[in-house]
N, CA, C and O atoms as a DFTB+ gen file, in Angstrom:
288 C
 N C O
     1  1      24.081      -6.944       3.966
     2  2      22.963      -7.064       3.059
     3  2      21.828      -7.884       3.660
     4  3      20.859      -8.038       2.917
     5  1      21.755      -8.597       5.217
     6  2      21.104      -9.257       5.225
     7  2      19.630      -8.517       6.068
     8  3      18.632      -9.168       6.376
     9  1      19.821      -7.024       6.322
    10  2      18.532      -6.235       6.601
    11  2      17.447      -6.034       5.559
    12  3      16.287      -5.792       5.895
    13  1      17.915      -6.160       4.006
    14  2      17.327      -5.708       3.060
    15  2      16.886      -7.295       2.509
    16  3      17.555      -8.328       2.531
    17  1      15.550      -7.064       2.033
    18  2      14.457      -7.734       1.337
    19  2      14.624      -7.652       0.172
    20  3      15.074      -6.553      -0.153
    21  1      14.361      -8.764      -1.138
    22  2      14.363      -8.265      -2.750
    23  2      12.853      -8.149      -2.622
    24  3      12.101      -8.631      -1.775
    25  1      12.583      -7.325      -3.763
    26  2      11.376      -7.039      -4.370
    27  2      11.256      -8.156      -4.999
    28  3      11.851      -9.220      -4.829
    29  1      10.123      -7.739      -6.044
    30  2       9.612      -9.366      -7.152
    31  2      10.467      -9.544      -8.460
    32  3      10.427     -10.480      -9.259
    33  1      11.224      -8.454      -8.481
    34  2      12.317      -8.147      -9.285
    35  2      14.094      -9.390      -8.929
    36  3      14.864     -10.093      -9.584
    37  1      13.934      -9.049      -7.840
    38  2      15.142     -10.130      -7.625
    39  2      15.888      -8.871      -6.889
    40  3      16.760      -8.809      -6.022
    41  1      15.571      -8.454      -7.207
    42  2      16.643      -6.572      -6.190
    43  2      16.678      -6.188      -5.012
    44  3      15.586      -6.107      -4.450
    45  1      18.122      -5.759      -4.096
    46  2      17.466      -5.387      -2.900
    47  2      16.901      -4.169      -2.497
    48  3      17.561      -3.169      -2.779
    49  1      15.704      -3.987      -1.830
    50  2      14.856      -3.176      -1.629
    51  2      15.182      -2.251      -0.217
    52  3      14.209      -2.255       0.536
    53  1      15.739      -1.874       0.027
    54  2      16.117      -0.999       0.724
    55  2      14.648      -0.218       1.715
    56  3      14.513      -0.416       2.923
    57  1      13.768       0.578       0.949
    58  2      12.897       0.961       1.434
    59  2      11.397      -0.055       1.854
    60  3      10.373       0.323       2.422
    61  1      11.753      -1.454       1.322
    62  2      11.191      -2.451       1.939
    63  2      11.275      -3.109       3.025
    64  3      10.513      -3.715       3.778
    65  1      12.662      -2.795       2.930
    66  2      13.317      -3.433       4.896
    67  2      12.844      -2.094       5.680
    68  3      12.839      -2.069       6.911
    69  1      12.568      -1.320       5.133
    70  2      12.618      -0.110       6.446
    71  2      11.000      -0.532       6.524
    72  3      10.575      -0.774       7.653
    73  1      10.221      -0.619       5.583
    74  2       8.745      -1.019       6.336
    75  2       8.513      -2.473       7.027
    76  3       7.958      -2.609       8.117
    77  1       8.923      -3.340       6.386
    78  2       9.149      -4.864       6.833
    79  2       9.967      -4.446       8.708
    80  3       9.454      -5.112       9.607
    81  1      10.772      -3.736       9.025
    82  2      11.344      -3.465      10.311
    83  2      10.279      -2.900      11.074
    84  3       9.949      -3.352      12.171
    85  1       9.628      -1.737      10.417
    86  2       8.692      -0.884      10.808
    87  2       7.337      -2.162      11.604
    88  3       6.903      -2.179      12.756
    89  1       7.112      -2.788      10.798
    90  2       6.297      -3.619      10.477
    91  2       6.153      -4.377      12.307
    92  3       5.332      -4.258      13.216
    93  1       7.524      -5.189      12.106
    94  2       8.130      -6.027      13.181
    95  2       8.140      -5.401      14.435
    96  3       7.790      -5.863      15.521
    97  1       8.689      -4.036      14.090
    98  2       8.721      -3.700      15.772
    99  2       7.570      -3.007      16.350
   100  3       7.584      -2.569      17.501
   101  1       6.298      -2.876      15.336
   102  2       4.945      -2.601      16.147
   103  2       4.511      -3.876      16.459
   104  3       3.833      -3.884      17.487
   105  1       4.722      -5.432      15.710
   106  2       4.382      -6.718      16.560
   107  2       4.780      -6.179      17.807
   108  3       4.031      -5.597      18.593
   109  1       6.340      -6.458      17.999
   110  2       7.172      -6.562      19.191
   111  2       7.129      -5.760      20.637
   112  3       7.537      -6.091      21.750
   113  1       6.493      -4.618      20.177
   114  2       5.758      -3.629      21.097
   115  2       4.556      -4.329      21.551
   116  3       4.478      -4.680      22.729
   117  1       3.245      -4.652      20.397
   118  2       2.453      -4.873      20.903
   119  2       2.509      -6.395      21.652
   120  3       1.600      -6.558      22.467
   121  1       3.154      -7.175      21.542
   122  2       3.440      -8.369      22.442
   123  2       4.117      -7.817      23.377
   124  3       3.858      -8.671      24.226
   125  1       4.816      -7.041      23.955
   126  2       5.832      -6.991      25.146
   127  2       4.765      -6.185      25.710
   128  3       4.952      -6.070      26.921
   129  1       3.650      -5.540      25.292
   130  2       2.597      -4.583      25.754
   131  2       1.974      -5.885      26.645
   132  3       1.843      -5.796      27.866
   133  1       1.758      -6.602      26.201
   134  2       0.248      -8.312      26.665
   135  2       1.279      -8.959      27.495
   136  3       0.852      -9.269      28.606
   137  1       2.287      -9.198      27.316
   138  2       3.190      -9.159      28.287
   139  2       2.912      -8.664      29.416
   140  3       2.176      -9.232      30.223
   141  1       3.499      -7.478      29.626
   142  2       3.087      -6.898      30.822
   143  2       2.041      -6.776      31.590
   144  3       1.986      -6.805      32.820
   145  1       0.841      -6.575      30.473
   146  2      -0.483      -7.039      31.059
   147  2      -0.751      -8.247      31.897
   148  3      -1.245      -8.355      33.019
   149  1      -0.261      -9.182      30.992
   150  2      -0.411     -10.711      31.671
   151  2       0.445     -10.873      33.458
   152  3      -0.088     -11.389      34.440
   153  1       1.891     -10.241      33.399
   154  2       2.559     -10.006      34.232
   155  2       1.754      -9.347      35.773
   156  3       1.702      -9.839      36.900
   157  1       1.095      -7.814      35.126
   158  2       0.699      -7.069      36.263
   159  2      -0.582      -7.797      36.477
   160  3      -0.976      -7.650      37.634
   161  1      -1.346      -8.519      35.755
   162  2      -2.197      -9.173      36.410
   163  2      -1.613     -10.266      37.260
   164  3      -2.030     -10.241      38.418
   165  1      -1.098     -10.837      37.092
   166  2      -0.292     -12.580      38.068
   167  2      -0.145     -11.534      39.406
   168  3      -0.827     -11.717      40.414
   169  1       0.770     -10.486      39.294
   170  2       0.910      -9.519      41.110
   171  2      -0.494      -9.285      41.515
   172  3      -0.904      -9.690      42.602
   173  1      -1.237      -8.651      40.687
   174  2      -2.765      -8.465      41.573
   175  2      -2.745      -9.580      42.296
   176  3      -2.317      -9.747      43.438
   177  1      -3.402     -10.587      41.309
   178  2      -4.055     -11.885      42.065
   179  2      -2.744     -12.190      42.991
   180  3      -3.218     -12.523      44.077
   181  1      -1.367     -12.233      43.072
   182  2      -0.755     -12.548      44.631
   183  2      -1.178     -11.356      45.303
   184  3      -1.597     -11.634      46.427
   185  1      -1.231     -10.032      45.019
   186  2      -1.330      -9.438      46.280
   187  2      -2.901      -9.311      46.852
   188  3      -3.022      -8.708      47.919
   189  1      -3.580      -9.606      46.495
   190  2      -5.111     -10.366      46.802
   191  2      -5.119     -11.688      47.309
   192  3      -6.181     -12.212      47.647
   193  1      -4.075     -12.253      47.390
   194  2      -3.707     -13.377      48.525
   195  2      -3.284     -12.784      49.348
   196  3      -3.975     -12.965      50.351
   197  1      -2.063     -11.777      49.624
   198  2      -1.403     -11.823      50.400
   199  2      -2.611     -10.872      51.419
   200  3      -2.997     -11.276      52.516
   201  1      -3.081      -9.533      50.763
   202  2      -3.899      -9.140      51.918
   203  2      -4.931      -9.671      52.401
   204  3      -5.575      -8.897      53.109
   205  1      -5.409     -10.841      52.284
   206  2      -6.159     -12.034      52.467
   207  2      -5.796     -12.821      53.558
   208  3      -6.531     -13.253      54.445
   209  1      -4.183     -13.021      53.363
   210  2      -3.488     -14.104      54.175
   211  2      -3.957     -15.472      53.694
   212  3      -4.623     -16.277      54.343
   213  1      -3.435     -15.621      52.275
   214  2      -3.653     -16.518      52.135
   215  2      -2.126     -17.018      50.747
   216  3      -1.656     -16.158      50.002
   217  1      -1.827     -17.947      50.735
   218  2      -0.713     -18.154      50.482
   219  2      -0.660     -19.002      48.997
   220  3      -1.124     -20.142      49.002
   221  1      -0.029     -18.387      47.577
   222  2       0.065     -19.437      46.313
   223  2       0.735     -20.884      46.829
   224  3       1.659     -21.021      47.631
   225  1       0.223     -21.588      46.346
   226  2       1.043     -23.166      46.860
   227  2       1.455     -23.240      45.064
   228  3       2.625     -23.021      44.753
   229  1       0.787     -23.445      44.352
   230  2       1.122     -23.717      42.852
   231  2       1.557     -22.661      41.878
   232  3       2.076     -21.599      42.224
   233  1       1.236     -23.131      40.242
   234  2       1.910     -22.616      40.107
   235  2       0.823     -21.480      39.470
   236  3      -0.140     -22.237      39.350
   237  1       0.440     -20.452      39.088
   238  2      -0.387     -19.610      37.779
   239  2      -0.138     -20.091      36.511
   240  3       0.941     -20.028      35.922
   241  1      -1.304     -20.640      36.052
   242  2      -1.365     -20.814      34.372
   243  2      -2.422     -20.030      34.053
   244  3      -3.522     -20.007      34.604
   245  1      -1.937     -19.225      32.902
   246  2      -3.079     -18.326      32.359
   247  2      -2.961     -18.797      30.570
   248  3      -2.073     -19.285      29.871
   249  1      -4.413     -18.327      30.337
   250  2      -4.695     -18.579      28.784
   251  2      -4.805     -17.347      27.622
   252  3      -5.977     -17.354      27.246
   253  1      -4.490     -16.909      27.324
   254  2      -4.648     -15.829      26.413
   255  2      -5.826     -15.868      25.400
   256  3      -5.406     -15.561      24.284
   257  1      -7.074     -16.122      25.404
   258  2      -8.321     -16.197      24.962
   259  2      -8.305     -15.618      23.279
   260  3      -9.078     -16.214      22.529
   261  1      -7.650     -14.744      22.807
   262  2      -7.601     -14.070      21.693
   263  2      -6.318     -14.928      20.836
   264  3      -6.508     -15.479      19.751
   265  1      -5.232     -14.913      21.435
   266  2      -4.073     -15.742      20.812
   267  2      -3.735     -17.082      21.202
   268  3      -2.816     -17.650      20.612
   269  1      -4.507     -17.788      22.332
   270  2      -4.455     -18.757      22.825
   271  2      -2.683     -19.386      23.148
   272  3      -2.168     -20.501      23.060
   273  1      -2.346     -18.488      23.408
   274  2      -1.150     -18.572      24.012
   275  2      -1.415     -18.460      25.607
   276  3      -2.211     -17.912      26.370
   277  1      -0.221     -19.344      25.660
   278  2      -0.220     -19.580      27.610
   279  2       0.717     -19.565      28.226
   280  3       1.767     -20.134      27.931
   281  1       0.454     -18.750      29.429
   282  2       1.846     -18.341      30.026
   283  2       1.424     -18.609      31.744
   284  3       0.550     -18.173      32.492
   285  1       2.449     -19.472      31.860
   286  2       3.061     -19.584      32.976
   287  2       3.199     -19.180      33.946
   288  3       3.984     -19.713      34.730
């Protein structure tokens, strides 16, 4: 019982968990989407060192400007 949501009724809602899920896993997409973004950008910028010849000593911190989340 613990997939299903009550309504305002006190009841469990069955077709509320299926949108409430619905809901969650277009977040979860669209974060693992910015994810990757954030990811394939960090390889550019090394491989724009590397054909450079020039070498990361530290570490990449990036800012996420829209969610202000920061990744590493």
């Amino acid at each position: 019982m613990d997939r299903y949501w009550k309504n305002a009724s006190g009841c469990y809602d069955p077709t509320l968990a299926k949108v409430i899920e619905k809901e969650n896993s277009i977040e979860k997409a669209d974060k693992k989407a910015r994810k990757k973004q954030v990811h394939d950008t960090i390889q550019e910028i090394k491989n724009i060192l590397k054909d450079r010849d020039l070498e990361l000593i530290g570490r990449i911190e990036l800012k996420d400007i829209r969610t202000n989340k920061k990744y590493k």
